[in-house]
């Protein structure tokens, strides 16, 4: 069986991912920090390491360097998650067998898809259309569900509720579940039970503090006839719920104003936490962020040289440090793509027919984020080297006579 090690201090992300993978018959070990995680990694030698990178970047580099220095752990692929990284940090992480970096909050369906590909194991994901949104107002957690009941999102909701209670320091949490747009039948019974069970899973939530707003007959019947949900109240009138859950000292009599203040206004600043409640399938193609599918953690190199042997030798050399190279046999081909593609490093021959290296260096200076340029050429005169450095090259290396 495949084995995964998760190093993350965030309960929502760590526990949810563990439960999901265990359900799919994958062995999972967890660690709360990278110190404990390092010991477990060397002991169990997992097939995949999932690492939260919210601790200082210098400590992250030290952890990865130690991992890479041990031949037993160096081979282990890594999925990183955490805050948005700077471009320079991505380049520093590239040599350490990191497959992708996921900015938090993570789109969990994309995340599991990547895990499945790395482990070569099918990880099924419920694709039932479902919009599930949460927000907090004072001590009230509002949950709105439309379109359908998705088991992945319902399971995730359990951890999301606990995260919201803790993050907002709610001592007596109240839940308002809004399902007015759903019409269910007996085939939805298991998912409905899972939904209500997920809401009540946190011991800080009492069933009498859970209100369900619904017009659906089946939903009302299931709640009324289920002993575990006996204290949950259902209604078609949101105003009755709002009057019950607002602070007693609040002197407001306009129901429209009251509803707007508590039902439509959030006080948690839309903090999505560790994981997004929206999946990639919920987002239109045009509005999807470029980082939703994870940032590929490898150095992108452009090699520009008219000699095919030199290109092949350089490509092989860069592959050792987890870099991916794109080869160009002339400067014109490279300049035709630099507005649509970005590179971390450009290895450039100066002495080429047509557009020479100096022409390319001049063009690269006009880019908003120019790449690091290394001149690798047979030119050896001092004036040409100085000219290349003045045009932006970081270093200049002389080609060997026989590559």
Tab-separated table of C-alpha atoms in Angstrom:
chain	number	residue	atom	x	y	z
A	1	UNK	CA	0.000	0.000	0.000
A	2	UNK	CA	1.073	3.565	-0.695
A	3	UNK	CA	2.146	5.663	2.279
A	4	UNK	CA	1.890	9.426	2.763
A	5	UNK	CA	3.353	11.674	5.460
A	6	UNK	CA	1.515	14.950	6.185
A	7	UNK	CA	3.384	17.658	8.101
A	8	UNK	CA	0.940	20.428	8.979
A	9	UNK	CA	-0.076	22.143	12.201
A	10	UNK	CA	-3.490	23.105	10.784
A	11	UNK	CA	-6.125	20.587	11.980
A	12	UNK	CA	-8.595	21.271	9.157
A	13	UNK	CA	-6.148	20.520	6.373
A	14	UNK	CA	-4.204	17.749	8.103
A	15	UNK	CA	-7.164	15.784	9.441
A	16	UNK	CA	-9.374	16.204	6.391
A	17	UNK	CA	-6.685	15.066	3.953
A	18	UNK	CA	-5.787	12.140	6.224
A	19	UNK	CA	-9.398	10.959	6.514
A	20	UNK	CA	-9.893	11.205	2.762
A	21	UNK	CA	-6.738	9.260	1.906
A	22	UNK	CA	-7.341	6.574	4.552
A	23	UNK	CA	-10.822	6.048	3.111
A	24	UNK	CA	-9.129	5.365	-0.226
A	25	UNK	CA	-6.839	2.769	1.414
A	26	UNK	CA	-3.690	4.865	1.598
A	27	UNK	CA	-1.589	4.661	4.765
A	28	UNK	CA	-1.193	8.121	6.305
A	29	UNK	CA	1.117	9.363	9.054
A	30	UNK	CA	0.871	12.918	10.390
A	31	UNK	CA	3.187	15.313	12.197
A	32	UNK	CA	2.406	18.672	13.782
A	33	UNK	CA	5.716	20.329	12.861
A	34	UNK	CA	8.768	19.821	10.669
A	35	UNK	CA	10.933	18.670	13.589
A	36	UNK	CA	8.658	15.730	14.363
A	37	UNK	CA	8.043	15.285	10.647
A	38	UNK	CA	11.758	14.905	9.883
A	39	UNK	CA	12.036	12.000	12.334
A	40	UNK	CA	8.995	10.256	10.893
A	41	UNK	CA	10.152	10.832	7.323
A	42	UNK	CA	13.478	9.078	7.961
A	43	UNK	CA	11.716	6.225	9.758
A	44	UNK	CA	8.844	5.373	7.425
A	45	UNK	CA	10.268	6.627	4.067
A	46	UNK	CA	6.853	7.555	2.619
A	47	UNK	CA	5.921	7.490	-1.054
A	48	UNK	CA	4.836	11.144	-0.809
A	49	UNK	CA	5.457	14.025	1.586
A	50	UNK	CA	2.784	16.718	1.993
A	51	UNK	CA	4.354	19.676	3.767
A	52	UNK	CA	2.822	22.907	5.035
A	53	UNK	CA	5.290	25.754	4.530
A	54	UNK	CA	3.950	28.325	6.978
A	55	UNK	CA	7.080	28.240	9.145
A	56	UNK	CA	10.041	30.560	8.331
A	57	UNK	CA	11.460	30.142	4.833
A	58	UNK	CA	15.016	29.635	6.137
A	59	UNK	CA	13.805	26.678	8.222
A	60	UNK	CA	12.015	25.269	5.179
A	61	UNK	CA	15.229	25.408	3.139
A	62	UNK	CA	17.154	23.740	5.966
A	63	UNK	CA	14.560	20.943	6.173
A	64	UNK	CA	14.700	20.345	2.419
A	65	UNK	CA	18.511	20.439	2.341
A	66	UNK	CA	18.661	17.788	5.062
A	67	UNK	CA	16.131	15.698	3.170
A	68	UNK	CA	18.157	15.994	-0.041
A	69	UNK	CA	21.427	15.066	1.699
A	70	UNK	CA	20.094	11.635	2.694
A	71	UNK	CA	19.899	9.252	-0.289
A	72	UNK	CA	16.968	7.419	1.317
A	73	UNK	CA	14.789	10.526	1.615
A	74	UNK	CA	16.063	12.542	-1.354
A	75	UNK	CA	13.879	10.540	-3.759
A	76	UNK	CA	10.612	11.305	-1.905
A	77	UNK	CA	8.419	13.702	-3.935
A	78	UNK	CA	7.027	16.714	-2.071
A	79	UNK	CA	3.801	18.690	-2.328
A	80	UNK	CA	4.135	22.057	-0.592
A	81	UNK	CA	1.331	24.327	0.583
A	82	UNK	CA	1.346	27.722	2.216
A	83	UNK	CA	1.200	31.472	1.537
A	84	UNK	CA	2.089	33.018	-1.811
A	85	UNK	CA	5.807	32.719	-2.538
A	86	UNK	CA	8.029	35.334	-4.110
A	87	UNK	CA	9.561	34.498	-7.471
A	88	UNK	CA	13.045	34.218	-5.983
A	89	UNK	CA	11.843	31.778	-3.339
A	90	UNK	CA	10.357	29.507	-5.999
A	91	UNK	CA	13.746	29.354	-7.722
A	92	UNK	CA	15.451	28.464	-4.426
A	93	UNK	CA	13.061	25.554	-3.856
A	94	UNK	CA	13.323	24.121	-7.359
A	95	UNK	CA	16.224	21.670	-6.754
A	96	UNK	CA	14.496	19.820	-3.893
A	97	UNK	CA	12.142	17.354	-5.631
A	98	UNK	CA	9.115	19.572	-5.015
A	99	UNK	CA	6.436	18.685	-7.527
A	100	UNK	CA	3.989	21.536	-6.920
A	101	UNK	CA	3.333	24.400	-4.550
A	102	UNK	CA	-0.311	25.072	-3.621
A	103	UNK	CA	-1.210	28.523	-2.338
A	104	UNK	CA	-3.642	28.382	0.579
A	105	UNK	CA	-6.606	28.232	0.567
A	106	UNK	CA	-6.342	25.129	-1.633
A	107	UNK	CA	-8.867	23.891	-4.168
A	108	UNK	CA	-9.067	20.410	-2.738
A	109	UNK	CA	-10.265	18.591	-5.865
A	110	UNK	CA	-7.182	19.766	-7.767
A	111	UNK	CA	-5.004	18.805	-4.812
A	112	UNK	CA	-6.306	15.219	-4.656
A	113	UNK	CA	-6.008	14.906	-8.419
A	114	UNK	CA	-2.299	15.698	-8.110
A	115	UNK	CA	-1.860	13.203	-5.254
A	116	UNK	CA	-3.547	10.491	-7.302
A	117	UNK	CA	-1.218	11.135	-10.235
A	118	UNK	CA	1.896	10.981	-8.048
A	119	UNK	CA	0.851	7.798	-6.242
A	120	UNK	CA	-0.614	6.271	-9.406
A	121	UNK	CA	-3.717	5.550	-7.345
A	122	UNK	CA	-7.289	6.479	-8.167
A	123	UNK	CA	-8.710	8.924	-5.604
A	124	UNK	CA	-12.398	9.336	-6.447
A	125	UNK	CA	-13.925	12.781	-5.990
A	126	UNK	CA	-17.659	13.469	-5.864
A	127	UNK	CA	-18.398	15.825	-8.761
A	128	UNK	CA	-22.037	16.530	-7.870
A	129	UNK	CA	-22.704	20.230	-8.621
A	130	UNK	CA	-22.900	22.014	-5.282
A	131	UNK	CA	-22.375	25.561	-4.090
A	132	UNK	CA	-21.582	25.572	-0.360
A	133	UNK	CA	-20.689	28.852	1.281
A	134	UNK	CA	-20.075	29.845	4.890
A	135	UNK	CA	-19.734	33.116	6.722
A	136	UNK	CA	-19.709	34.232	10.334
A	137	UNK	CA	-21.595	37.063	12.012
A	138	UNK	CA	-20.791	37.372	15.710
A	139	UNK	CA	-21.481	33.886	17.129
A	140	UNK	CA	-23.604	32.715	14.195
A	141	UNK	CA	-22.224	30.538	11.404
A	142	UNK	CA	-24.344	30.809	8.273
A	143	UNK	CA	-24.168	27.921	5.801
A	144	UNK	CA	-25.839	28.181	2.404
A	145	UNK	CA	-26.181	25.200	0.066
A	146	UNK	CA	-27.603	25.178	-3.441
A	147	UNK	CA	-27.644	22.994	-6.563
A	148	UNK	CA	-27.018	19.676	-4.789
A	149	UNK	CA	-25.313	17.763	-1.978
A	150	UNK	CA	-21.649	17.006	-2.679
A	151	UNK	CA	-20.131	14.501	-0.235
A	152	UNK	CA	-16.625	15.963	-0.517
A	153	UNK	CA	-17.815	19.443	0.403
A	154	UNK	CA	-20.086	18.133	3.143
A	155	UNK	CA	-17.194	16.237	4.721
A	156	UNK	CA	-14.971	19.295	4.376
A	157	UNK	CA	-17.667	21.410	6.052
A	158	UNK	CA	-17.170	19.463	9.278
A	159	UNK	CA	-13.589	20.685	9.551
A	160	UNK	CA	-14.421	24.148	8.245
A	161	UNK	CA	-16.978	24.708	11.007
A	162	UNK	CA	-14.432	23.768	13.685
A	163	UNK	CA	-11.891	26.100	12.089
A	164	UNK	CA	-14.385	28.990	12.067
A	165	UNK	CA	-15.346	28.440	15.708
A	166	UNK	CA	-11.712	28.452	16.806
A	167	UNK	CA	-10.594	31.327	14.567
A	168	UNK	CA	-13.447	33.587	15.715
A	169	UNK	CA	-13.307	32.553	19.396
A	170	UNK	CA	-16.989	31.583	19.409
A	171	UNK	CA	-17.969	30.228	22.821
A	172	UNK	CA	-21.603	29.307	22.094
A	173	UNK	CA	-21.823	28.726	18.333
A	174	UNK	CA	-25.155	28.854	16.538
A	175	UNK	CA	-25.725	27.444	13.062
A	176	UNK	CA	-28.190	28.661	10.450
A	177	UNK	CA	-28.327	26.215	7.525
A	178	UNK	CA	-30.035	27.707	4.472
A	179	UNK	CA	-31.308	25.132	1.955
A	180	UNK	CA	-34.232	26.979	0.380
A	181	UNK	CA	-33.020	26.253	-3.157
A	182	UNK	CA	-32.844	22.464	-2.662
A	183	UNK	CA	-35.546	19.897	-3.353
A	184	UNK	CA	-34.531	16.459	-2.086
A	185	UNK	CA	-35.892	12.907	-2.091
A	186	UNK	CA	-35.127	9.598	-0.365
A	187	UNK	CA	-32.120	9.041	-2.666
A	188	UNK	CA	-30.499	12.045	-0.973
A	189	UNK	CA	-31.089	10.640	2.506
A	190	UNK	CA	-27.533	9.452	3.181
A	191	UNK	CA	-26.038	12.743	2.024
A	192	UNK	CA	-28.506	14.731	4.116
A	193	UNK	CA	-27.626	12.657	7.188
A	194	UNK	CA	-23.939	13.225	6.437
A	195	UNK	CA	-24.567	16.981	6.213
A	196	UNK	CA	-26.364	17.224	9.538
A	197	UNK	CA	-23.866	14.880	11.180
A	198	UNK	CA	-20.981	17.025	9.926
A	199	UNK	CA	-22.570	20.118	11.465
A	200	UNK	CA	-23.036	18.403	14.836
A	201	UNK	CA	-19.609	16.711	14.814
A	202	UNK	CA	-17.995	19.527	16.785
A	203	UNK	CA	-18.805	19.011	20.467
A	204	UNK	CA	-19.186	22.776	20.931
A	205	UNK	CA	-22.351	22.758	18.805
A	206	UNK	CA	-25.623	21.711	20.474
A	207	UNK	CA	-28.472	20.510	18.286
A	208	UNK	CA	-30.875	23.067	19.768
A	209	UNK	CA	-28.620	25.802	18.355
A	210	UNK	CA	-28.925	24.490	14.786
A	211	UNK	CA	-31.671	25.976	12.613
A	212	UNK	CA	-32.499	24.745	9.105
A	213	UNK	CA	-34.239	27.056	6.658
A	214	UNK	CA	-35.963	24.890	4.028
A	215	UNK	CA	-39.162	24.517	2.020
A	216	UNK	CA	-38.419	20.870	1.260
A	217	UNK	CA	-40.870	18.333	2.666
A	218	UNK	CA	-38.429	15.417	2.683
A	219	UNK	CA	-35.795	17.392	4.613
A	220	UNK	CA	-38.328	18.311	7.292
A	221	UNK	CA	-39.527	14.707	7.585
A	222	UNK	CA	-36.030	13.268	7.927
A	223	UNK	CA	-35.030	15.748	10.639
A	224	UNK	CA	-38.286	15.269	12.559
A	225	UNK	CA	-38.028	11.472	12.474
A	226	UNK	CA	-34.317	11.073	13.207
A	227	UNK	CA	-33.378	10.659	16.897
A	228	UNK	CA	-29.891	12.161	16.437
A	229	UNK	CA	-31.363	15.381	15.039
A	230	UNK	CA	-34.300	15.736	17.423
A	231	UNK	CA	-33.236	19.160	18.702
A	232	UNK	CA	-32.783	20.728	15.254
A	233	UNK	CA	-35.515	23.177	14.262
A	234	UNK	CA	-36.751	23.663	10.697
A	235	UNK	CA	-38.681	26.605	9.309
A	236	UNK	CA	-39.568	28.437	6.113
A	237	UNK	CA	-39.325	31.840	7.802
A	238	UNK	CA	-35.844	33.291	8.187
A	239	UNK	CA	-37.081	36.122	10.394
A	240	UNK	CA	-37.993	33.711	13.178
A	241	UNK	CA	-34.450	32.339	13.174
A	242	UNK	CA	-32.836	35.749	13.160
A	243	UNK	CA	-34.874	36.923	16.159
A	244	UNK	CA	-33.848	33.812	18.086
A	245	UNK	CA	-30.123	34.005	17.435
A	246	UNK	CA	-29.394	37.762	17.640
A	247	UNK	CA	-28.115	39.223	20.899
A	248	UNK	CA	-31.002	40.040	23.239
A	249	UNK	CA	-29.699	43.546	23.811
A	250	UNK	CA	-29.944	44.503	20.140
A	251	UNK	CA	-32.820	46.963	19.730
A	252	UNK	CA	-33.774	46.670	16.048
A	253	UNK	CA	-37.342	46.289	14.842
A	254	UNK	CA	-36.968	46.587	11.074
A	255	UNK	CA	-36.838	42.944	9.943
A	256	UNK	CA	-35.277	43.792	6.578
A	257	UNK	CA	-32.470	45.660	8.326
A	258	UNK	CA	-32.125	42.883	10.871
A	259	UNK	CA	-31.842	40.212	8.188
A	260	UNK	CA	-29.312	42.240	6.206
A	261	UNK	CA	-27.127	42.759	9.258
A	262	UNK	CA	-27.001	39.128	10.304
A	263	UNK	CA	-27.800	37.007	7.279
A	264	UNK	CA	-25.940	38.871	4.551
A	265	UNK	CA	-23.058	40.470	6.436
A	266	UNK	CA	-19.961	38.595	7.531
A	267	UNK	CA	-17.672	39.545	10.402
A	268	UNK	CA	-14.944	36.990	9.606
A	269	UNK	CA	-13.579	39.041	6.665
A	270	UNK	CA	-14.234	36.116	4.296
A	271	UNK	CA	-11.309	34.138	5.681
A	272	UNK	CA	-11.326	30.937	3.635
A	273	UNK	CA	-8.901	29.188	5.969
A	274	UNK	CA	-6.759	26.335	4.687
A	275	UNK	CA	-9.080	24.924	2.043
A	276	UNK	CA	-11.509	26.515	-0.401
A	277	UNK	CA	-15.136	25.408	-0.317
A	278	UNK	CA	-15.268	26.027	-4.061
A	279	UNK	CA	-13.802	23.412	-6.371
A	280	UNK	CA	-12.277	23.963	-9.788
A	281	UNK	CA	-15.492	22.660	-11.389
A	282	UNK	CA	-17.427	25.501	-9.709
A	283	UNK	CA	-15.320	28.216	-11.337
A	284	UNK	CA	-15.672	29.312	-14.932
A	285	UNK	CA	-12.582	28.788	-17.040
A	286	UNK	CA	-11.956	32.486	-17.526
A	287	UNK	CA	-12.067	33.326	-13.819
A	288	UNK	CA	-9.836	30.503	-12.599
A	289	UNK	CA	-6.589	31.673	-11.048
A	290	UNK	CA	-3.376	30.570	-12.702
A	291	UNK	CA	-2.208	29.167	-9.354
A	292	UNK	CA	-5.354	27.174	-8.519
A	293	UNK	CA	-3.819	24.023	-10.015
A	294	UNK	CA	-0.598	24.548	-8.062
A	295	UNK	CA	2.677	26.176	-9.032
A	296	UNK	CA	5.093	23.833	-10.806
A	297	UNK	CA	8.259	23.920	-8.718
A	298	UNK	CA	11.018	23.649	-11.250
A	299	UNK	CA	13.422	26.106	-12.842
A	300	UNK	CA	12.396	27.077	-16.380
A	301	UNK	CA	15.458	27.416	-18.581
A	302	UNK	CA	15.809	28.681	-22.144
A	303	UNK	CA	18.922	27.444	-23.943
A	304	UNK	CA	19.788	29.452	-27.075
A	305	UNK	CA	22.609	28.028	-29.130
A	306	UNK	CA	23.017	27.136	-32.788
A	307	UNK	CA	25.023	24.011	-31.894
A	308	UNK	CA	22.787	20.970	-31.248
A	309	UNK	CA	25.395	19.112	-29.174
A	310	UNK	CA	25.835	22.070	-26.819
A	311	UNK	CA	22.056	22.349	-26.395
A	312	UNK	CA	21.774	18.653	-25.518
A	313	UNK	CA	24.673	18.757	-23.038
A	314	UNK	CA	23.257	21.804	-21.237
A	315	UNK	CA	19.769	20.309	-21.120
A	316	UNK	CA	21.100	17.162	-19.447
A	317	UNK	CA	23.119	19.212	-16.947
A	318	UNK	CA	20.099	21.290	-15.899
A	319	UNK	CA	17.871	18.218	-15.514
A	320	UNK	CA	20.025	17.120	-12.563
A	321	UNK	CA	18.720	20.081	-10.516
A	322	UNK	CA	15.057	19.526	-11.461
A	323	UNK	CA	15.125	22.178	-14.189
A	324	UNK	CA	13.150	21.939	-17.419
A	325	UNK	CA	14.819	23.308	-20.502
A	326	UNK	CA	13.397	24.639	-23.738
A	327	UNK	CA	15.843	24.612	-26.626
A	328	UNK	CA	16.225	27.286	-29.319
A	329	UNK	CA	18.611	27.029	-32.251
A	330	UNK	CA	18.488	30.737	-33.042
A	331	UNK	CA	17.648	34.057	-31.432
A	332	UNK	CA	14.627	34.793	-33.619
A	333	UNK	CA	12.761	31.701	-32.390
A	334	UNK	CA	13.408	32.703	-28.781
A	335	UNK	CA	12.309	36.314	-29.196
A	336	UNK	CA	9.054	35.152	-30.797
A	337	UNK	CA	7.925	33.528	-27.517
A	338	UNK	CA	9.292	35.719	-24.722
A	339	UNK	CA	6.083	37.763	-24.484
A	340	UNK	CA	3.949	34.658	-23.925
A	341	UNK	CA	6.403	32.572	-21.871
A	342	UNK	CA	8.577	33.309	-18.875
A	343	UNK	CA	11.913	31.766	-17.961
A	344	UNK	CA	13.946	31.810	-14.772
A	345	UNK	CA	17.275	31.372	-16.539
A	346	UNK	CA	18.482	32.005	-20.089
A	347	UNK	CA	21.710	30.364	-21.271
A	348	UNK	CA	22.865	32.312	-24.292
A	349	UNK	CA	25.485	31.903	-26.983
A	350	UNK	CA	26.715	35.257	-28.253
A	351	UNK	CA	28.215	34.189	-31.578
A	352	UNK	CA	25.228	32.996	-33.605
A	353	UNK	CA	24.167	33.690	-37.199
A	354	UNK	CA	21.317	36.154	-37.659
A	355	UNK	CA	20.355	37.734	-34.349
A	356	UNK	CA	23.386	37.455	-32.085
A	357	UNK	CA	23.507	37.290	-28.307
A	358	UNK	CA	23.912	41.039	-27.896
A	359	UNK	CA	20.633	41.609	-29.775
A	360	UNK	CA	18.865	39.188	-27.437
A	361	UNK	CA	20.340	40.786	-24.306
A	362	UNK	CA	19.092	44.167	-25.506
A	363	UNK	CA	15.570	42.787	-26.058
A	364	UNK	CA	15.488	41.113	-22.622
A	365	UNK	CA	16.228	44.420	-20.885
A	366	UNK	CA	12.793	45.689	-21.959
A	367	UNK	CA	10.925	42.913	-20.106
A	368	UNK	CA	9.173	43.796	-16.848
A	369	UNK	CA	10.717	40.759	-15.137
A	370	UNK	CA	13.859	39.835	-17.095
A	371	UNK	CA	15.343	36.371	-16.459
A	372	UNK	CA	18.823	35.631	-15.183
A	373	UNK	CA	21.104	35.432	-18.235
A	374	UNK	CA	24.240	33.307	-18.375
A	375	UNK	CA	26.430	33.822	-21.421
A	376	UNK	CA	27.953	30.527	-22.559
A	377	UNK	CA	30.026	31.290	-25.614
A	378	UNK	CA	33.396	30.783	-27.265
A	379	UNK	CA	34.126	34.524	-27.202
A	380	UNK	CA	37.003	35.307	-24.891
A	381	UNK	CA	38.012	38.925	-25.559
A	382	UNK	CA	37.586	41.277	-22.615
A	383	UNK	CA	35.574	43.918	-24.494
A	384	UNK	CA	32.852	41.467	-25.572
A	385	UNK	CA	32.526	40.032	-22.066
A	386	UNK	CA	32.188	43.522	-20.563
A	387	UNK	CA	29.607	44.441	-23.210
A	388	UNK	CA	27.525	41.347	-22.342
A	389	UNK	CA	27.675	42.115	-18.616
A	390	UNK	CA	26.694	45.747	-19.228
A	391	UNK	CA	23.643	44.543	-21.191
A	392	UNK	CA	22.421	42.526	-18.210
A	393	UNK	CA	24.191	39.150	-18.262
A	394	UNK	CA	24.928	37.874	-14.739
A	395	UNK	CA	27.976	35.852	-15.727
A	396	UNK	CA	29.988	34.761	-18.743
A	397	UNK	CA	31.452	31.303	-19.269
A	398	UNK	CA	33.784	30.255	-22.059
A	399	UNK	CA	32.771	27.161	-23.998
A	400	UNK	CA	35.142	24.234	-23.968
A	401	UNK	CA	36.504	23.388	-27.391
A	402	UNK	CA	34.925	19.927	-27.126
A	403	UNK	CA	31.541	19.976	-25.287
